[in-house]
mmCIF file of C-alpha atoms in Angstrom:
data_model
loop_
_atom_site.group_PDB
_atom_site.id
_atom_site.type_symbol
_atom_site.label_atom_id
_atom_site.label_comp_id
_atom_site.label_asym_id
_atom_site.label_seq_id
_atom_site.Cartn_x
_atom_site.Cartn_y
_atom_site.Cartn_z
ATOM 1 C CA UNK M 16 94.863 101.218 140.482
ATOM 2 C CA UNK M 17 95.679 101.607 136.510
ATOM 3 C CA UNK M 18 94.802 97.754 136.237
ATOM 4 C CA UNK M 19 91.526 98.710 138.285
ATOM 5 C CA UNK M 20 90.591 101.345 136.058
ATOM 6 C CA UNK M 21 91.313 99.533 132.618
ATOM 7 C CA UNK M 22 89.240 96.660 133.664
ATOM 8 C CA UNK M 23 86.330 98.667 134.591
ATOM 9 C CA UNK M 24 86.980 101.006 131.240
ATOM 10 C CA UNK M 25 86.736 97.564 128.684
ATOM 11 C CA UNK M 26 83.582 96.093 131.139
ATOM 12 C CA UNK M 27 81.838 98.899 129.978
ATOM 13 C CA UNK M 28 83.027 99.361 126.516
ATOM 14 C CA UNK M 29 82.098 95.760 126.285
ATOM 15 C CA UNK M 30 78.194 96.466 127.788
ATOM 16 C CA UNK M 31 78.414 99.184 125.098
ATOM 17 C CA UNK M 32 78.913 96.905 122.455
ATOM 18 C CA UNK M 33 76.415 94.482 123.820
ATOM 19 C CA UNK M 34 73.836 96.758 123.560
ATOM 20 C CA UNK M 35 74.785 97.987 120.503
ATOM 21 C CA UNK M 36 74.875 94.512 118.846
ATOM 22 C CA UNK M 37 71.110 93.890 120.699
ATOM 23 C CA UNK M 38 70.004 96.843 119.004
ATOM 24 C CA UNK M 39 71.592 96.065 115.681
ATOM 25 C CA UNK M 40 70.086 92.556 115.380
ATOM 26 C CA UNK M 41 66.488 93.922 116.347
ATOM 27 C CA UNK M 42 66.047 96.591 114.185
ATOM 28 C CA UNK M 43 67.451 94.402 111.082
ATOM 29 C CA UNK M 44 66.656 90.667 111.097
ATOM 30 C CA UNK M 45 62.710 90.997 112.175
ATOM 31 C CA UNK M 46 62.014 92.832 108.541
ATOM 32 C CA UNK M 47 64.791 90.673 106.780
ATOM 33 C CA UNK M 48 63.529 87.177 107.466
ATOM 34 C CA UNK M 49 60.243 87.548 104.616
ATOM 35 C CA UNK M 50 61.533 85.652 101.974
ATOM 36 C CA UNK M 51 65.013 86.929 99.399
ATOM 37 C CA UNK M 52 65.112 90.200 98.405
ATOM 38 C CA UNK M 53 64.608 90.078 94.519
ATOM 39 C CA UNK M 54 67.363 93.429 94.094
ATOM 40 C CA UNK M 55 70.974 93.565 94.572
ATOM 41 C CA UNK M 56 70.739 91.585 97.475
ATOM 42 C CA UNK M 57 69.646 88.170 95.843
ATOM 43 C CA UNK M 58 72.284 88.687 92.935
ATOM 44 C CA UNK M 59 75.551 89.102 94.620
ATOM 45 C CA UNK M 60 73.953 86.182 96.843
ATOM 46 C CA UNK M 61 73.221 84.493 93.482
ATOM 47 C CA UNK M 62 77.396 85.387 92.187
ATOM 48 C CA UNK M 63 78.474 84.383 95.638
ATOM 49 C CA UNK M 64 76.857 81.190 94.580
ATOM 50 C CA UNK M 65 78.621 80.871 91.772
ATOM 51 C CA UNK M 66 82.065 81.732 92.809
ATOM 52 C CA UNK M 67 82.046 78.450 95.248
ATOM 53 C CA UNK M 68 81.473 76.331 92.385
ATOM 54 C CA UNK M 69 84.153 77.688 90.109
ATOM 55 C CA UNK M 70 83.295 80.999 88.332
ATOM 56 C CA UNK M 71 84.760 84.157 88.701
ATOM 57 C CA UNK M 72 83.789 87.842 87.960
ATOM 58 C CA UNK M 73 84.309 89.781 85.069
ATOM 59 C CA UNK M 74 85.676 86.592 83.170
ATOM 60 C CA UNK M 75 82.607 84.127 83.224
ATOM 61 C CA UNK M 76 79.997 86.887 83.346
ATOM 62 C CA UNK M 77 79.844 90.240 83.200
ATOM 63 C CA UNK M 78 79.770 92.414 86.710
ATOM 64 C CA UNK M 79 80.293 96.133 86.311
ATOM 65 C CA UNK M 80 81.153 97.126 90.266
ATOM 66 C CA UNK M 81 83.929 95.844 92.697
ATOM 67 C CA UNK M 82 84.279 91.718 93.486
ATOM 68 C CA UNK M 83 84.552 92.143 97.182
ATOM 69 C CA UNK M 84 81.010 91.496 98.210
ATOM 70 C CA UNK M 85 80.421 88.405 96.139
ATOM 71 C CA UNK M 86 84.453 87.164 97.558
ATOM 72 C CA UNK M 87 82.337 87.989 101.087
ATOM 73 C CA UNK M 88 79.345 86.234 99.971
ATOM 74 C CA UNK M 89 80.936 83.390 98.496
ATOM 75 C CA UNK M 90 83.136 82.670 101.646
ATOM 76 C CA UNK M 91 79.650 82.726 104.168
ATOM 77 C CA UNK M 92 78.031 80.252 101.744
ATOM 78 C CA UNK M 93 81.539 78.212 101.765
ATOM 79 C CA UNK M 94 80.750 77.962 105.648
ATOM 80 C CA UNK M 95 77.035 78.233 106.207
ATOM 81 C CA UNK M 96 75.766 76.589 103.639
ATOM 82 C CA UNK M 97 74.623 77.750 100.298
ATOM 83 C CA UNK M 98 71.198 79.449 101.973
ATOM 84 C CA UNK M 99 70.228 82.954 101.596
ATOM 85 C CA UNK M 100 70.086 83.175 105.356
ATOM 86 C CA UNK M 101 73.891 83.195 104.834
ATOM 87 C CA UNK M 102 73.720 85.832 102.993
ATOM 88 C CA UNK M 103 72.074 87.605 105.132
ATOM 89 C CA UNK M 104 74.393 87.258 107.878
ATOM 90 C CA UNK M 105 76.942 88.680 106.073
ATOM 91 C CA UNK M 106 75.634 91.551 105.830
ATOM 92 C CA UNK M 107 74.302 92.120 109.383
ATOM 93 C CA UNK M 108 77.765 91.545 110.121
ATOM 94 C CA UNK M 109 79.033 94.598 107.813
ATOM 95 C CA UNK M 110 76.286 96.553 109.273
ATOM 96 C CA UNK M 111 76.638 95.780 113.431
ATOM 97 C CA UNK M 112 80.852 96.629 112.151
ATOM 98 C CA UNK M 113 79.434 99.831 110.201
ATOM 99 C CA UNK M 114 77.878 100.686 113.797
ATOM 100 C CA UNK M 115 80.840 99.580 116.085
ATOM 101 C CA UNK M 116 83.216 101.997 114.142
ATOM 102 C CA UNK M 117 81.145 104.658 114.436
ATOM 103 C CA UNK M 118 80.531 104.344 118.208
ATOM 104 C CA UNK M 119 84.236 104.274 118.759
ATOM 105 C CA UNK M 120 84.704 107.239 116.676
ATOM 106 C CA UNK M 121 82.363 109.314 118.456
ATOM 107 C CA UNK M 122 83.812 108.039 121.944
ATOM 108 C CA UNK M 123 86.603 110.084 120.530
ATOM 109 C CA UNK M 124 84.526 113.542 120.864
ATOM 110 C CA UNK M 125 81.918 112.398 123.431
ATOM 111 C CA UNK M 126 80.488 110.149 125.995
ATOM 112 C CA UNK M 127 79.976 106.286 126.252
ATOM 113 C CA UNK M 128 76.510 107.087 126.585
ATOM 114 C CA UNK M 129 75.525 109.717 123.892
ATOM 115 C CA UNK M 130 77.915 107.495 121.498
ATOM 116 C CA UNK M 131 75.572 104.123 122.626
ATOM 117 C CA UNK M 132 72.618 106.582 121.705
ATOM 118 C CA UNK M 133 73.651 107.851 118.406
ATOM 119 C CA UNK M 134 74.536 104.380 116.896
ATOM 120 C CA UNK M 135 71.425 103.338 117.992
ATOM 121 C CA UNK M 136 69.509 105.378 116.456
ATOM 122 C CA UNK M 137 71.857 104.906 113.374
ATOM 123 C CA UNK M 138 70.739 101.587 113.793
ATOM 124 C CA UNK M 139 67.256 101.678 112.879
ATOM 125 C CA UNK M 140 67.628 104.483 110.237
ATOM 126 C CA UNK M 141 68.377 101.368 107.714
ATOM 127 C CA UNK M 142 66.153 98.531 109.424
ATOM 128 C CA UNK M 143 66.332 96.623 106.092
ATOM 129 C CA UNK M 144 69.338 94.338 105.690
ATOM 130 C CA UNK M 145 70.161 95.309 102.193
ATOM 131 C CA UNK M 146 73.538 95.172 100.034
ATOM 132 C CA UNK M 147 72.870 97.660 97.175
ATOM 133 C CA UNK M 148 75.780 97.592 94.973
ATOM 134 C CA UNK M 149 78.054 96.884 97.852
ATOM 135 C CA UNK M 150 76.921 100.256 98.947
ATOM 136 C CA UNK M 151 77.002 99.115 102.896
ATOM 137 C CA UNK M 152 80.784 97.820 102.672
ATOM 138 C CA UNK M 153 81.011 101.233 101.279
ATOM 139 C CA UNK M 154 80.055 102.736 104.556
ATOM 140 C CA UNK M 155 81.995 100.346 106.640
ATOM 141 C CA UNK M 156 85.186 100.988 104.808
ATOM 142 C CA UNK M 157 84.682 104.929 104.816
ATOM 143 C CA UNK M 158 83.765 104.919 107.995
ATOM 144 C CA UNK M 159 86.927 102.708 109.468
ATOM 145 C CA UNK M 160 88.461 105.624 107.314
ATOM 146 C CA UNK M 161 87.340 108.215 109.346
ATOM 147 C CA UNK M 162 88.225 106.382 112.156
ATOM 148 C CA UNK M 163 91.798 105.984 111.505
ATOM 149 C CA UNK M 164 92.509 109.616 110.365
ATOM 150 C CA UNK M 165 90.805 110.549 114.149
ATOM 151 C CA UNK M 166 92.863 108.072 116.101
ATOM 152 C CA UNK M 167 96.047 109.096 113.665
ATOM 153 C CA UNK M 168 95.674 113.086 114.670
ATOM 154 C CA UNK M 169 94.418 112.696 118.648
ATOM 155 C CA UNK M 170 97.409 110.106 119.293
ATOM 156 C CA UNK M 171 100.634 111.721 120.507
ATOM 157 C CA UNK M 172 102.608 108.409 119.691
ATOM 158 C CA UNK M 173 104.477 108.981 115.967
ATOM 159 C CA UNK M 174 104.935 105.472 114.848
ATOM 160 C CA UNK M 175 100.969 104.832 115.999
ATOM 161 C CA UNK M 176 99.940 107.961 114.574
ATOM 162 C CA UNK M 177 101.839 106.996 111.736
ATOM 163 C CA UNK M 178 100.362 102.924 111.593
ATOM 164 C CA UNK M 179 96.640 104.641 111.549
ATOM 165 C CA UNK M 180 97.108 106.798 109.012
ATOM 166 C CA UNK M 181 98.662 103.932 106.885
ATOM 167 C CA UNK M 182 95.332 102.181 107.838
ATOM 168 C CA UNK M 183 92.978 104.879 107.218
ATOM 169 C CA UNK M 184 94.650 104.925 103.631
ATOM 170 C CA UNK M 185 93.817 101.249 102.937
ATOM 171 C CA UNK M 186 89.974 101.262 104.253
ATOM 172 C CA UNK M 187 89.554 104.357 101.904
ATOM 173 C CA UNK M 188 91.763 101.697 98.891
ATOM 174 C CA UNK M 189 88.944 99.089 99.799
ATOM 175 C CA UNK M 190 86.029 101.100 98.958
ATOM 176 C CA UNK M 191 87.282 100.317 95.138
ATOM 177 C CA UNK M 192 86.517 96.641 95.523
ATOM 178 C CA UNK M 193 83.056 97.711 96.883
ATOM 179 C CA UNK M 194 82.054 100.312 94.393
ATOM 180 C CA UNK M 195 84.448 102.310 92.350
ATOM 181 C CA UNK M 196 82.342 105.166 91.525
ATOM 182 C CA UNK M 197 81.850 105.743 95.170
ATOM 183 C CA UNK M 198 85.267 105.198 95.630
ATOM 184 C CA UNK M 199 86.886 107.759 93.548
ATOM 185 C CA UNK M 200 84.762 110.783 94.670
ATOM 186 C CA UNK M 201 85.990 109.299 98.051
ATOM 187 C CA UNK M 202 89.461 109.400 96.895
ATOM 188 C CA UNK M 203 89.043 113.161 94.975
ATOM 189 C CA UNK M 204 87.643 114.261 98.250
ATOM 190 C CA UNK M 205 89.981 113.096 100.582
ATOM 191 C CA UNK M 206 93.410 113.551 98.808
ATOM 192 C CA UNK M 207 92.305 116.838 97.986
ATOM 193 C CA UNK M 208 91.602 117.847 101.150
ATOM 194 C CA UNK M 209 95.073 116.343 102.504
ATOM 195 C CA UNK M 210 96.850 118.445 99.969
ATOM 196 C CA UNK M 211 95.281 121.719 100.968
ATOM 197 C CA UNK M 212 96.170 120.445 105.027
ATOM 198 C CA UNK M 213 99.412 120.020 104.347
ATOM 199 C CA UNK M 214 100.118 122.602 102.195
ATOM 200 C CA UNK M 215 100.197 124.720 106.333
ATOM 201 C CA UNK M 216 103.622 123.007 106.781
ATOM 202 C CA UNK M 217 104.323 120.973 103.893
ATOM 203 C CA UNK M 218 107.753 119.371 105.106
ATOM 204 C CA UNK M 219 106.102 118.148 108.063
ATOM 205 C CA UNK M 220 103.100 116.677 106.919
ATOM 206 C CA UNK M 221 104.757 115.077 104.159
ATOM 207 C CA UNK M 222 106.221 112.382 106.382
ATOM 208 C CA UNK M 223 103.354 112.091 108.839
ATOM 209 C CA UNK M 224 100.505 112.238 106.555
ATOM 210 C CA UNK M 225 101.165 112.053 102.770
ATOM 211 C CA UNK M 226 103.166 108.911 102.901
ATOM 212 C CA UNK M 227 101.661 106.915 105.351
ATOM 213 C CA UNK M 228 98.243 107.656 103.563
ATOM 214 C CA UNK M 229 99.520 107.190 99.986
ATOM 215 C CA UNK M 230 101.251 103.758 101.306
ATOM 216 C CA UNK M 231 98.513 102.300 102.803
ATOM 217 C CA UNK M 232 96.495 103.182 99.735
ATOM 218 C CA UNK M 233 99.129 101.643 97.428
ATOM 219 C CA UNK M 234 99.332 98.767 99.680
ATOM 220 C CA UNK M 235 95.211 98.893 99.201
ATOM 221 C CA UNK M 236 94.655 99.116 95.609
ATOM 222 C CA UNK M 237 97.752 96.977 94.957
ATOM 223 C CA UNK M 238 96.020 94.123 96.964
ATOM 224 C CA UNK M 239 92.791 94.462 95.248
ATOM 225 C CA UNK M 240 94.862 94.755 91.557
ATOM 226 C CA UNK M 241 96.673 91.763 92.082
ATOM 227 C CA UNK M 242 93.903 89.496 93.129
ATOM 228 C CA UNK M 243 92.286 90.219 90.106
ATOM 229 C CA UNK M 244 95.942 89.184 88.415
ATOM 230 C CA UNK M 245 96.095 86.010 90.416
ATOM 231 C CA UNK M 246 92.780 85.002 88.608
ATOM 232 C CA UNK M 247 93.593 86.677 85.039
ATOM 233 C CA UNK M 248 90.546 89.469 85.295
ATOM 234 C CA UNK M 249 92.106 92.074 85.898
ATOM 235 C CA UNK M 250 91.977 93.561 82.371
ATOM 236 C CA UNK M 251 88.236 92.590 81.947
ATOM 237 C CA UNK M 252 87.681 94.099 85.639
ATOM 238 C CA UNK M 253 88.764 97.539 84.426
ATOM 239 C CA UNK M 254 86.528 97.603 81.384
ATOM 240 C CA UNK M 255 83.590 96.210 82.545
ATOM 241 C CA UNK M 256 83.692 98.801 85.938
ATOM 242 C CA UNK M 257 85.454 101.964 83.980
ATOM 243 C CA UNK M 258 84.064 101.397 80.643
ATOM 244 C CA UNK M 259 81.298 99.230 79.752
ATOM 245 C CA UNK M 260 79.298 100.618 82.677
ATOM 246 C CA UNK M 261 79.384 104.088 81.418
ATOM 247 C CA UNK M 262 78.402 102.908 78.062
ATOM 248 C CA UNK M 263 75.358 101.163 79.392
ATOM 249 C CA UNK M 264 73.865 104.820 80.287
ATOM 250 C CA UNK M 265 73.886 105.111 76.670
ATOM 251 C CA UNK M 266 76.880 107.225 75.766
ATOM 252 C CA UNK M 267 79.925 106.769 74.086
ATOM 253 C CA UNK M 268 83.679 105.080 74.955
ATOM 254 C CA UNK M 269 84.964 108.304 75.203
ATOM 255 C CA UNK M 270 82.701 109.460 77.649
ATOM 256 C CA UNK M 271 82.180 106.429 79.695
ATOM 257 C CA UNK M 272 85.718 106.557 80.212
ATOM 258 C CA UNK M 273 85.185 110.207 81.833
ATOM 259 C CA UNK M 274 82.082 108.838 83.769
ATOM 260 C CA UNK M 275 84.095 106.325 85.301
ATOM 261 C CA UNK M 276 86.775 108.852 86.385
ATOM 262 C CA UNK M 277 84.318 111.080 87.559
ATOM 263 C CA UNK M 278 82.613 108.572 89.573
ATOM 264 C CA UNK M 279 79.629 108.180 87.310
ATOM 265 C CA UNK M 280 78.503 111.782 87.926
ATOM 266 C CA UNK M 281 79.392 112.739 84.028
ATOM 267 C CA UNK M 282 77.036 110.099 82.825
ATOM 268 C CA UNK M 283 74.417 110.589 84.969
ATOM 269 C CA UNK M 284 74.380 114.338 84.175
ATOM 270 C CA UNK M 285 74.368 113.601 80.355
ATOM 271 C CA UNK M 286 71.742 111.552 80.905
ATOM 272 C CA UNK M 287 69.600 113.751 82.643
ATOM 273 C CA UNK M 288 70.291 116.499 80.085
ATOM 274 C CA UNK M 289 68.743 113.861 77.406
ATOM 275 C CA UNK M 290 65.597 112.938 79.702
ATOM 276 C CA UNK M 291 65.185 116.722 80.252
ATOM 277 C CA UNK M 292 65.003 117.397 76.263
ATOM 278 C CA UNK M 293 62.599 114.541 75.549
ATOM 279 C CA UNK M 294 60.190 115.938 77.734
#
């Protein structure tokens, strides 16, 4: 009977992710297949490029966000061919992934059905496949986060709710290598809000939340720091992402260094405080 039932539960989470995936490729690759797109897109295609024939980030030309897109990139042009259609099958990949999360974190809170519907719809709100600053890893690796911390809290099992809080801790770590300014807002966000959680029963949640999120998101940034190492950038990769690119909004070390911290909000308020005196 259990064997009966399990079967029949992954037949239909599989015809949910069929349908899904049909709805994924429809609303994307018909508005995606009209020549490059001359934006984000077409340069981390262009660095992916590069990286299969021997350069790297930060060292042999400047790049002022995370490396994990162009790694990405690189490795689909390593395999497909160096085409832009390559490309762009690397991201319709993070985006159908972007949409399977989500669908199995609302099947969490709802039905098969309304979950099919809402990712969907989610579907077609971004018809364009796009890769904006790394901006759509972003949302796969928040929203595997968000995953994990559901899946960690519903699960009655200690050593699983303790393995998907480790996880939820390195997705969140991974945004870094995407973007870092969205990445430490994510971080401010989310540790804060742990801390004020646990602070309800401190000694408890410090074993079953605090560590296994703090390890995983050691485990995270440590992975992502000593890649960099393995290919001597790392010092260049902080400077160019926490430094230079605060000073290229026209401000000084000083500051850039707080923009960077502060996720490039200080910047961008500085420089909209200048814009609004000019005119």
């Amino acid at each position: 009977m259990n064997k009966t039932i399990i079967k029949s539960s992954i037949t239909k989470h599989l015809l949910a992710l069929a349908l899904l995936s049909i709805a994924t490729f429809f609303s994307s690759l018909p508005w995606s297949l009209h020549g490059m797109n001359w934006g984000d897109s077409s340069m981390i295609f262009h660095f992916g490029n590069r990286l299969i024939h021997g350069t790297f980030p930060y060292i042999d030309y400047p790049y002022q966000i995370g490396y994990l897109p162009i790694i990405l990139d690189g490795l689909a042009q390593q395999v497909f061919g160096e085409y832009y259609w390559a490309s762009l099958l690397v991201s319709f990949t993070v985006k159908l992934a972007t949409i399977l999360v989500f669908y199995f974190a609302f099947q969490q809170f709802t039905s098969r059905i309304i979950s099919v519907v809402i990712c969907a719809g989610l579907a077609f709100l971004n018809p364009i496949l796009y890769n904006i600053g790394g901006s759509n890893y972003v949302n796969l690796f928040l929203a595997s986060t968000i995953l994990f911390f559901i899946l960690g809290f519903k699960t009655t099992d200690k050593k699983a709710s303790w393995l998907y809080i480790l996880l939820a801790g390195f997705c969140l770590a991974l945004i870094m290598g995407a973007r870092q300014s969205n990445a430490i807002l994510c971080l401010l966000v989310t540790v804060g809000t742990i801390l004020v959680y646990s602070l309800q029963n401190l000694k408890k949640y410090w074993l079953t939340l605090i560590i296994p999120f703090c390890t995983g998101l050691f485990v995270g940034i440590g992975s992502l720091t000593g890649f960099l190492v393995l290919h001597n950038a790392l010092f260049y990769a902080v400077k160019q992402m926490f430094i230079d690119a605060g000073e290229k909004k026209n401000i000084s070390t000083l500051y850039s260094i707080l923009d960077g911290l502060s996720g490039g909000i200080y910047g961008a308020n500085i420089w909209n405080v200048r814009r609004f005196m000019i005119y």
